[in-house]
Amino acid sequence: LAKTTQPISMDSYEGQEVNITCSHNNIATNDYITWYQQFPSQGPRFIIQGYKTKVTNEVASLFIPADRKSSTLSLPRVSLSDTAVYYCLVGSTKDNYGQNFVFGPGTRLSVLP
Amino acid sequence: ETGVTQSPTHLIKTRGQQVTLRCSSQSGHNTVSWYQQALGQGPQFIFQYYREEENGRGNFPPRFSGLQFPNYSSELDVNALELDDSALYLCASSVRGIEKLFFGSGTQLSVL
């Protein structure tokens, strides 16, 4: 299983763009990169997923370099409600073994007014 | 709204007791995974069920067991509760082959 490394915490101000980078040096060929957001006392919520290059949806962008050994979650113009823990996961469905995604400690993002 | 529901939301037990937590998967999902999340830490994978069989297990002792039913709902059973079992227990449903987990809001278990 590919292990991920992220900053433990980050601070930002409202309206700024926030970039959270995740390292996953031993990512496997079949692995996808997925980011989740978690608020206190709630389950994690899917934000975005990618395999290579760049993916964008209505809430975030995900940048993945060619070697796939890292990825960057970009949150444009954050607001106070984006204060949460963000997890980077690397994993895939393996034949006969199913999904087994490993959560690290995540990045605690604090958005200040 | 993810559609994954867990019950109960909160539970208090004493050491040595047994507990059963329940999860109703999102419609159309055939896989369910259980996670334990201690305060301030990321969720830790307990096990996964697919087609009513255990299909992957994390580093948890056998006193953590589970079931998946034909309607894809699931139970997590923990026997001989220990103080360190106090945590938020999360259920996530998914579709086999699609790398996206949908989580419930969890059951907060306190062991006294």
Short mmCIF file of C-alpha atoms in Angstrom, two decimals:
data_model
loop_
_atom_site.label_atom_id
_atom_site.label_comp_id
_atom_site.label_asym_id
_atom_site.label_seq_id
_atom_site.Cartn_x
_atom_site.Cartn_y
_atom_site.Cartn_z
CA LEU A 1 0.00 0.00 0.00
CA ALA A 2 1.31 3.40 -0.93
CA LYS A 3 1.97 5.60 2.09
CA THR A 4 1.24 9.29 1.91
CA THR A 5 2.85 12.29 3.58
CA GLN A 6 1.10 15.64 4.00
CA PRO A 7 1.69 18.75 6.09
CA ILE A 8 0.07 18.40 9.49
CA SER A 9 -1.51 21.85 9.41
CA MET A 10 -1.90 24.96 7.28
CA ASP A 11 -3.35 28.41 7.86
CA SER A 12 -4.92 30.64 5.24
CA TYR A 13 -7.14 33.69 4.95
CA GLU A 14 -10.52 33.99 3.36
CA GLY A 15 -10.39 34.51 -0.40
CA GLN A 16 -6.93 33.04 -0.84
CA GLU A 17 -6.03 30.01 -2.90
CA VAL A 18 -4.79 27.07 -0.83
CA ASN A 19 -2.51 24.36 -2.17
CA ILE A 20 -1.96 21.19 -0.14
CA THR A 21 0.71 18.84 -1.42
CA CYS A 22 0.81 15.12 -0.74
CA SER A 23 3.83 12.86 -1.31
CA HIS A 24 3.31 9.23 -2.34
CA ASN A 25 6.68 7.98 -3.55
CA ASN A 26 5.71 4.30 -3.85
CA ILE A 27 2.46 4.76 -5.72
CA ALA A 28 1.57 1.71 -7.81
CA THR A 29 0.56 1.68 -11.45
CA ASN A 30 -3.10 0.97 -10.71
CA ASP A 31 -3.43 3.43 -7.83
CA TYR A 32 -5.71 6.43 -7.97
CA ILE A 33 -5.22 9.57 -5.87
CA THR A 34 -8.24 10.72 -3.92
CA TRP A 35 -8.79 13.63 -1.56
CA TYR A 36 -11.36 13.76 1.21
CA GLN A 37 -12.55 16.55 3.50
CA GLN A 38 -13.66 15.93 7.05
CA PHE A 39 -15.46 18.20 9.49
CA PRO A 40 -15.59 17.40 13.24
CA SER A 41 -17.95 14.56 14.16
CA GLN A 42 -18.69 13.77 10.51
CA GLY A 43 -17.44 11.17 8.09
CA PRO A 44 -14.96 12.18 5.38
CA ARG A 45 -16.47 13.57 2.20
CA PHE A 46 -15.09 12.95 -1.29
CA ILE A 47 -13.59 16.05 -2.91
CA ILE A 48 -11.73 14.98 -6.02
CA GLN A 49 -9.93 12.06 -7.61
CA GLY A 50 -7.36 11.68 -10.34
CA TYR A 51 -4.90 9.33 -11.96
CA LYS A 52 -2.57 11.66 -13.84
CA THR A 53 -2.25 15.26 -15.10
CA LYS A 54 -4.93 17.66 -13.91
CA VAL A 55 -8.49 17.19 -12.77
CA THR A 56 -10.92 19.98 -11.97
CA ASN A 57 -14.41 19.98 -10.55
CA GLU A 58 -16.70 22.57 -9.05
CA VAL A 59 -14.87 22.74 -5.72
CA ALA A 60 -11.19 21.95 -6.34
CA SER A 61 -8.40 21.08 -8.73
CA LEU A 62 -5.95 18.23 -8.47
CA PHE A 63 -2.52 18.48 -10.06
CA ILE A 64 -0.52 15.29 -10.60
CA PRO A 65 2.96 15.41 -12.17
CA ALA A 66 4.09 12.87 -14.74
CA ASP A 67 5.95 10.69 -12.20
CA ARG A 68 2.84 10.59 -9.96
CA LYS A 69 4.98 10.63 -6.82
CA SER A 70 3.11 13.62 -5.47
CA SER A 71 -0.13 15.48 -5.96
CA THR A 72 -1.46 18.92 -5.06
CA LEU A 73 -5.00 19.75 -4.03
CA SER A 74 -5.88 23.33 -4.93
CA LEU A 75 -8.81 25.08 -3.26
CA PRO A 76 -9.62 28.40 -4.94
CA ARG A 77 -10.77 31.33 -2.85
CA VAL A 78 -11.29 29.52 0.45
CA SER A 79 -13.94 30.58 2.95
CA LEU A 80 -14.31 30.00 6.68
CA SER A 81 -16.42 26.92 5.94
CA ASP A 82 -13.41 25.26 4.29
CA THR A 83 -11.81 24.88 7.72
CA ALA A 84 -11.47 21.10 7.99
CA VAL A 85 -9.05 18.19 7.81
CA TYR A 86 -8.03 17.14 4.32
CA TYR A 87 -6.84 13.61 3.59
CA CYS A 88 -4.87 12.37 0.63
CA LEU A 89 -5.41 8.70 -0.17
CA VAL A 90 -3.71 6.45 -2.65
CA GLY A 91 -5.17 3.09 -3.50
CA SER A 92 -6.95 0.88 -5.96
CA THR A 93 -9.20 -2.08 -6.27
CA LYS A 94 -7.04 -5.16 -6.28
CA ASP A 95 -8.21 -8.39 -7.78
CA ASN A 96 -9.68 -10.58 -5.03
CA TYR A 97 -8.64 -8.19 -2.28
CA GLY A 98 -10.94 -5.27 -2.71
CA GLN A 99 -10.29 -1.69 -1.78
CA ASN A 100 -7.98 -0.83 1.05
CA PHE A 101 -7.38 2.85 1.36
CA VAL A 102 -4.97 4.06 3.99
CA PHE A 103 -5.69 7.37 5.68
CA GLY A 104 -2.79 9.34 7.08
CA PRO A 105 -3.20 12.00 9.79
CA GLY A 106 -4.37 14.49 7.18
CA THR A 107 -3.80 18.25 6.90
CA ARG A 108 -5.71 20.47 9.29
CA LEU A 109 -6.59 23.62 7.33
CA SER A 110 -7.61 26.68 9.31
CA VAL A 111 -9.14 29.55 7.33
CA LEU A 112 -8.97 32.85 9.14
CA PRO A 113 -11.14 35.92 8.51
CA GLU B 1 -26.20 13.79 1.47
CA THR B 2 -24.28 10.56 0.94
CA GLY B 3 -27.10 8.15 1.67
CA VAL B 4 -25.02 6.08 4.09
CA THR B 5 -26.67 5.88 7.48
CA GLN B 6 -25.20 4.56 10.71
CA SER B 7 -26.82 3.68 14.01
CA PRO B 8 -26.68 4.47 16.79
CA THR B 9 -25.03 7.89 16.63
CA HIS B 10 -23.68 7.63 20.15
CA LEU B 11 -23.11 4.71 22.48
CA ILE B 12 -21.66 4.25 25.94
CA LYS B 13 -20.42 0.85 27.07
CA THR B 14 -18.29 -0.50 29.87
CA ARG B 15 -15.09 -2.46 29.54
CA GLY B 16 -15.66 -6.14 28.70
CA GLN B 17 -19.05 -5.61 27.09
CA GLN B 18 -19.95 -6.31 23.49
CA VAL B 19 -21.32 -3.85 20.95
CA THR B 20 -22.96 -4.02 17.52
CA LEU B 21 -22.88 -1.06 15.16
CA ARG B 22 -25.02 -0.89 12.06
CA CYS B 23 -24.63 0.63 8.63
CA SER B 24 -27.00 1.03 5.73
CA SER B 25 -25.17 1.41 2.43
CA GLN B 26 -25.98 3.91 -0.27
CA SER B 27 -28.36 2.53 -2.85
CA GLY B 28 -26.55 0.62 -5.59
CA HIS B 29 -23.36 0.12 -3.59
CA ASN B 30 -22.12 -3.44 -3.13
CA THR B 31 -19.08 -2.91 -0.91
CA VAL B 32 -18.86 -1.69 2.67
CA SER B 33 -15.76 -0.77 4.66
CA TRP B 34 -15.41 0.01 8.34
CA TYR B 35 -12.96 2.45 9.87
CA GLN B 36 -12.01 3.39 13.42
CA GLN B 37 -11.06 7.00 14.06
CA ALA B 38 -9.51 8.00 17.36
CA LEU B 39 -9.63 11.62 18.40
CA GLY B 40 -7.20 13.72 16.36
CA GLN B 41 -6.17 10.88 14.06
CA GLY B 42 -7.09 9.74 10.58
CA PRO B 43 -9.52 6.85 10.08
CA GLN B 44 -7.91 3.42 10.40
CA PHE B 45 -9.16 0.63 8.13
CA ILE B 46 -10.76 -2.27 10.02
CA PHE B 47 -12.13 -4.46 7.22
CA GLN B 48 -14.18 -4.52 4.07
CA TYR B 49 -17.07 -6.70 2.92
CA TYR B 50 -18.04 -7.52 -0.64
CA ARG B 51 -20.79 -9.97 -1.54
CA GLU B 52 -21.25 -10.83 2.12
CA GLU B 53 -17.64 -11.95 2.58
CA GLU B 54 -14.73 -10.27 4.30
CA ASN B 55 -12.53 -8.91 1.53
CA GLY B 56 -9.58 -7.25 3.20
CA ARG B 57 -8.68 -6.57 6.82
CA GLY B 58 -6.53 -4.05 8.62
CA ASN B 59 -4.46 -4.53 11.76
CA PHE B 60 -7.33 -5.24 14.14
CA PRO B 61 -7.75 -8.27 16.45
CA PRO B 62 -10.36 -11.00 15.82
CA ARG B 63 -12.67 -9.53 18.46
CA PHE B 64 -13.55 -7.04 15.72
CA SER B 65 -15.87 -8.89 13.37
CA GLY B 66 -18.58 -8.04 10.90
CA LEU B 67 -21.33 -9.08 8.60
CA GLN B 68 -22.73 -7.91 5.30
CA PHE B 69 -26.31 -8.77 4.45
CA PRO B 70 -27.90 -9.52 1.04
CA ASN B 71 -29.19 -5.94 0.90
CA TYR B 72 -25.57 -4.79 1.38
CA SER B 73 -26.18 -3.34 4.84
CA SER B 74 -23.55 -4.25 7.40
CA GLU B 75 -22.78 -4.71 11.06
CA LEU B 76 -19.58 -4.25 13.02
CA ASP B 77 -19.31 -6.31 16.20
CA VAL B 78 -16.71 -5.67 18.86
CA ASN B 79 -16.35 -8.14 21.73
CA ALA B 80 -14.58 -7.72 25.07
CA LEU B 81 -14.49 -3.95 24.77
CA GLU B 82 -11.35 -2.16 25.93
CA LEU B 83 -10.92 1.47 26.91
CA ASP B 84 -8.86 2.07 23.74
CA ASP B 85 -11.83 1.06 21.63
CA SER B 86 -13.36 4.45 22.38
CA ALA B 87 -13.49 6.14 18.98
CA LEU B 88 -15.65 7.25 16.09
CA TYR B 89 -16.56 4.23 13.96
CA LEU B 90 -17.16 5.05 10.33
CA CYS B 91 -18.86 3.01 7.66
CA ALA B 92 -18.17 3.68 4.00
CA SER B 93 -19.98 2.19 1.04
CA SER B 94 -18.73 2.00 -2.49
CA VAL B 95 -19.09 0.21 -5.80
CA ARG B 96 -16.50 -2.48 -6.45
CA GLY B 97 -14.06 -1.21 -9.05
CA ILE B 98 -14.82 2.47 -8.45
CA GLU B 99 -12.29 4.11 -6.16
CA LYS B 100 -14.67 6.38 -4.28
CA LEU B 101 -15.89 5.95 -0.72
CA PHE B 102 -19.11 7.39 0.65
CA PHE B 103 -19.02 7.73 4.42
CA GLY B 104 -21.74 7.86 7.02
CA SER B 105 -21.56 10.27 9.95
CA GLY B 106 -20.29 7.57 12.25
CA THR B 107 -21.05 6.09 15.64
CA GLN B 108 -19.26 7.65 18.59
CA LEU B 109 -18.43 4.83 20.99
CA SER B 110 -17.28 5.56 24.52
CA VAL B 111 -15.95 2.70 26.64
CA LEU B 112 -15.83 3.43 30.37
#
